[in-house]
Structure formats: structure tokens, C-alpha cells
C-alpha positions as semicolon CSV with decimal commas, in nm:
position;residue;x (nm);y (nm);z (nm)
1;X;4,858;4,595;4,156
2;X;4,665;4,899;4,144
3;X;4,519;5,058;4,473
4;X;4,165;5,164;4,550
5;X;4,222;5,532;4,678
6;X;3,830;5,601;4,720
7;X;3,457;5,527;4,642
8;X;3,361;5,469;4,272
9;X;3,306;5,762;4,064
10;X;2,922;5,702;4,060
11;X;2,950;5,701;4,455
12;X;3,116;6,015;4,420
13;X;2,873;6,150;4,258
14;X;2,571;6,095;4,465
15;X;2,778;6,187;4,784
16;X;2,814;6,517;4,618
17;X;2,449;6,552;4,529
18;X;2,373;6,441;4,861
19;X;2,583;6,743;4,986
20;X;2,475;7,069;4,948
21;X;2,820;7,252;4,999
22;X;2,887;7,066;4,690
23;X;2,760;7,211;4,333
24;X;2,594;6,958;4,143
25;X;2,689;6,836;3,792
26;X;2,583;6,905;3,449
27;X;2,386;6,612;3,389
28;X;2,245;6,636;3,772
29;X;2,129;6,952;3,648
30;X;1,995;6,865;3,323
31;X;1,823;6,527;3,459
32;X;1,633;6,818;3,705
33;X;1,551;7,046;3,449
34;X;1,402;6,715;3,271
35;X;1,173;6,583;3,566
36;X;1,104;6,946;3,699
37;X;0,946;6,977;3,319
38;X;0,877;6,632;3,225
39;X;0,534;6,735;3,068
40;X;0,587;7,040;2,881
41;X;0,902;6,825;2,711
42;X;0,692;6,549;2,642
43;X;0,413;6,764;2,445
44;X;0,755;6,900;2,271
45;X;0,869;6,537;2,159
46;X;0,508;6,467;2,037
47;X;0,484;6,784;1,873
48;X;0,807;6,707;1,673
49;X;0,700;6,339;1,616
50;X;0,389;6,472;1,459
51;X;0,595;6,689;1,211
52;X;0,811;6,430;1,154
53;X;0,591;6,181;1,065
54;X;0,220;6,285;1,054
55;X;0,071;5,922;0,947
56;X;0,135;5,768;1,295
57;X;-0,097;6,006;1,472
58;X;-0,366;6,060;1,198
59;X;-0,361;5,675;1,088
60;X;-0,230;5,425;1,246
61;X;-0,299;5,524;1,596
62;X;-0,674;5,585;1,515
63;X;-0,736;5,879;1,690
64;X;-1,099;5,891;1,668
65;X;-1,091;5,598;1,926
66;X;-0,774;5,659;2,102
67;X;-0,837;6,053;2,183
68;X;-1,181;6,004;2,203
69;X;-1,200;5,660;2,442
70;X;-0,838;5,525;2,511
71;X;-0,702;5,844;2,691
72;X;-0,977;5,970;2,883
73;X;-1,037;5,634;3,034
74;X;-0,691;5,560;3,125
75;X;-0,662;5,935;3,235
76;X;-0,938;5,912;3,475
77;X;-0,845;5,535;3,552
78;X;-0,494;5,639;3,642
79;X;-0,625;5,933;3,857
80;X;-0,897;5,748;4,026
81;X;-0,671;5,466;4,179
82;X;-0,441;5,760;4,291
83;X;-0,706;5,902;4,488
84;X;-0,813;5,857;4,814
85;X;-1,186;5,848;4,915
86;X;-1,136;6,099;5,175
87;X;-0,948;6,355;4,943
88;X;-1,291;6,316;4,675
89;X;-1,509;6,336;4,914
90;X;-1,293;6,686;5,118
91;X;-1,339;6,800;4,753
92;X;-1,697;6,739;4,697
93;X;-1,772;6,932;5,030
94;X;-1,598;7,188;4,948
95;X;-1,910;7,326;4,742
96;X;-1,797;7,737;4,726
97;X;-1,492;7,684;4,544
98;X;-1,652;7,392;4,337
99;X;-1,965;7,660;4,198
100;X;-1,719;7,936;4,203
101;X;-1,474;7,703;3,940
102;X;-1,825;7,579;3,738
103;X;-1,940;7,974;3,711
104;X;-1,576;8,130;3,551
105;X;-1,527;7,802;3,352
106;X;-1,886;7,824;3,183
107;X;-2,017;8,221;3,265
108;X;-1,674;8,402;3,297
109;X;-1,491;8,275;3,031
110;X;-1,751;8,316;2,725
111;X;-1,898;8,640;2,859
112;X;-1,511;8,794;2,851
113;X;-1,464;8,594;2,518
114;X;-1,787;8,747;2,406
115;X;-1,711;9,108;2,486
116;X;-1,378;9,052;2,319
117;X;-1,499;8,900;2,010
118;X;-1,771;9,221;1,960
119;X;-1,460;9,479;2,047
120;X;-1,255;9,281;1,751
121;X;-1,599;9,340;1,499
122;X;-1,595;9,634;1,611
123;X;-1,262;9,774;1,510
124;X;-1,265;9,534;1,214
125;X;-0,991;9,309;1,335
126;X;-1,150;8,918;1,245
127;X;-1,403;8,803;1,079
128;X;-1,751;8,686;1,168
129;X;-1,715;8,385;1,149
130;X;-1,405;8,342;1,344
131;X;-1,581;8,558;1,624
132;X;-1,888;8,330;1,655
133;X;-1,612;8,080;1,661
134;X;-1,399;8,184;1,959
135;X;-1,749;8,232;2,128
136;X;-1,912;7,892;2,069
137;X;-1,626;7,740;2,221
138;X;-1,589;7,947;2,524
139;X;-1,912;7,813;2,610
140;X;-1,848;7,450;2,614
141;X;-1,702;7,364;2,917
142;X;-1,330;7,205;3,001
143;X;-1,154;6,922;2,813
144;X;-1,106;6,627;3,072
145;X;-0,808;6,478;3,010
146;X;-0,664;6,839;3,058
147;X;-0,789;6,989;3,354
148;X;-0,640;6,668;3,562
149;X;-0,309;6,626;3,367
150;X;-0,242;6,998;3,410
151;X;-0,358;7,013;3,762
152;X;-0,181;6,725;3,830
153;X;0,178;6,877;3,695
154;X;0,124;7,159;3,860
155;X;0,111;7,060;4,182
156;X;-0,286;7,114;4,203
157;X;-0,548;6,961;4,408
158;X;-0,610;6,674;4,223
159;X;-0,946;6,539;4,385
160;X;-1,072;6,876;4,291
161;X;-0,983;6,858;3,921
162;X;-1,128;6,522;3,877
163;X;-1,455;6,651;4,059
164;X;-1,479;6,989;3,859
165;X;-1,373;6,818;3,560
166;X;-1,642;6,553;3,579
167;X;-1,956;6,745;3,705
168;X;-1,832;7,061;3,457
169;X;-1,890;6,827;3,109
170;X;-2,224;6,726;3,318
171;X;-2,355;7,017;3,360
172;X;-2,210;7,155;2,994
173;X;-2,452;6,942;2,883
174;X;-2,735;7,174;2,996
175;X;-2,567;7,520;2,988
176;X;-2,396;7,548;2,670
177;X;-2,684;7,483;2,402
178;X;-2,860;7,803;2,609
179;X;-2,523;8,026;2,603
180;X;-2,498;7,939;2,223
181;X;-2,796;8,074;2,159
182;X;-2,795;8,369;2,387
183;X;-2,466;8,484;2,239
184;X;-2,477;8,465;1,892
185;X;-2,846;8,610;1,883
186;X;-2,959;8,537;1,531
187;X;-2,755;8,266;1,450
């Protein structure tokens, strides 16, 4: 007969995690590393999926309805019943920060992008097109699905996001057909 002379190896293991004289193992370390960057690894694995096999994303998944409908729903679904009332409404109150976010996202942004586009002409570094590129799209205002998943990861105020997020495409609506015109000029 064989003796028992201690816990099970597994046990063993989570008494040393639990213990912080004790240095934890490899795979404690690399199952850290893999929450502690869960989404950065994950747009890794679907960038390598994509290059792998390109039909799955630009076919069969449809993207046209799943990027456009699918994910923006279930994004703001999946962030809405993680929400309290109380933390949407601390976040609508909080009106300084929320103009202050809406005025860099939709003034700050394309004026820099503006100025650097002219300083590129100017020294003959892109082309005109490109330039009245990178400026029509500094003036549309941020994607949804990304201001909450990245505020989210990052330990962000998440009411905020989904408040800023929301009212920023609103008011897009109305601020970037002017700022595409007064840009551009002649265009």
C-alpha cells in the first residue's frame, strides 16, 4: 500500500498561489499574462484567422449584417444589462467632461488631423487625395462598438463610454456634413 504524504498536486498548487512567499508557476504566469490581455490576444487570433482563411469573415459570416447590426446590438445589449441606472445617470450629470469628450472627439481631432494633412501637402509627403481622406474621417465621430469595448478593457468608466458613445454618433449626425465642408473648401 502506498501512503498519502500530502495534498494533491493541484492543491499544491493553489496553496502556493494563494501564498505570496511562494513564486508562482509557469502556467500561473502565462494564464495571467492571458486574462491580464485577453482582448488584445483575441484581436491577434482573429487577425490570424482572417489570414488563414479569409472566406469565413468576408462570406459566410455576412459581415454587412453582422458588423453592421449583430455586434453593435449585442455590444450595447451586453453593456446595458451591466449597467446600473445610477452609474448612467452619475454619467449623464456629469455634463463638463461629457462636452469636453464631444469637443476633442469631433473639433480636436480633425482640426489637428487637418493641420497635419496641409503640413504633409506641404512638404510633398501624400497625396491629395489621401489628405482629404485622413480629414473626412477625423470628422466623423467614434465607432461604437469601440469606444465601450476599449473603455471597458481598460478599466474605464463604462457608463460614460456608453453615454459619449451614443450621444457622439447623435450629434455626428449634425456636425460632420458642416466640418466636411469647411475643411476641404472646394471639394
Amino acid at each position: 500500500m502506498s501512503s498519502n504524504s500530502g495534498p494533491p498536486a493541484n492543491q499544491q498548487s493553489r496553496d502556493a498561489a494563494a501564498d505570496p512567499g511562494v513564486a508562482p508557476t509557469r502556467s500561473e504566469k502565462v494564464k495571467a499574462f492571458m486574462i491580464a490581455n485577453s482582448l488584445l490576444l483575441g484581436i491577434l487570433c482573429a487577425i490570424g484567422i482572417a489570414a488563414a482563411y479569409p472566406k469565413l469573415g468576408a462570406v459566410y459570416l455576412a459581415p454587412k449584417i453582422t458588423a453592421t447590426y449583430i455586434c453593435v446590438i449585442y455590444i450595447f445589449l451586453l453593456s446595458g444589462i451591466s449597467l446600473k441606472t445610477r452609474e448612467l445617470v452619475n454619467a449623464l450629470k456629469n455634463y463638463k467632461f461629457n462636452a469636453a469628450v464631444q469637443v476633442f472627439n469631433l473639433m480636436v481631432v480633425s482640426s489637428l488631423t487637418y493641420a497635419l494633412t496641409r503640413f504633409l501637402l506641404g512638404i510633398e509627403a501624400t497625396s491629395d487625395n489621401l489628405a482629404e481622406g485622413l480629414v473626412i474621417t477625423s470628422c466623423l465621430p467614434m465607432t461604437i462598438n469601440m469606444v465601450i469595448v476599449l473603455t471597458k478593457s481598460s478599466g474605464g468608466d463604462e457608463a460614460s463610454a456608453v453615454f459619449n458613445a451614443a450621444f457622439g454618433n447623435l450629434l455626428g449626425v449634425f456636425v460632420t456634413p458642416p466640418l466636411v465642408l469647411m475643411y476641404p473648401g472646394e471639394s
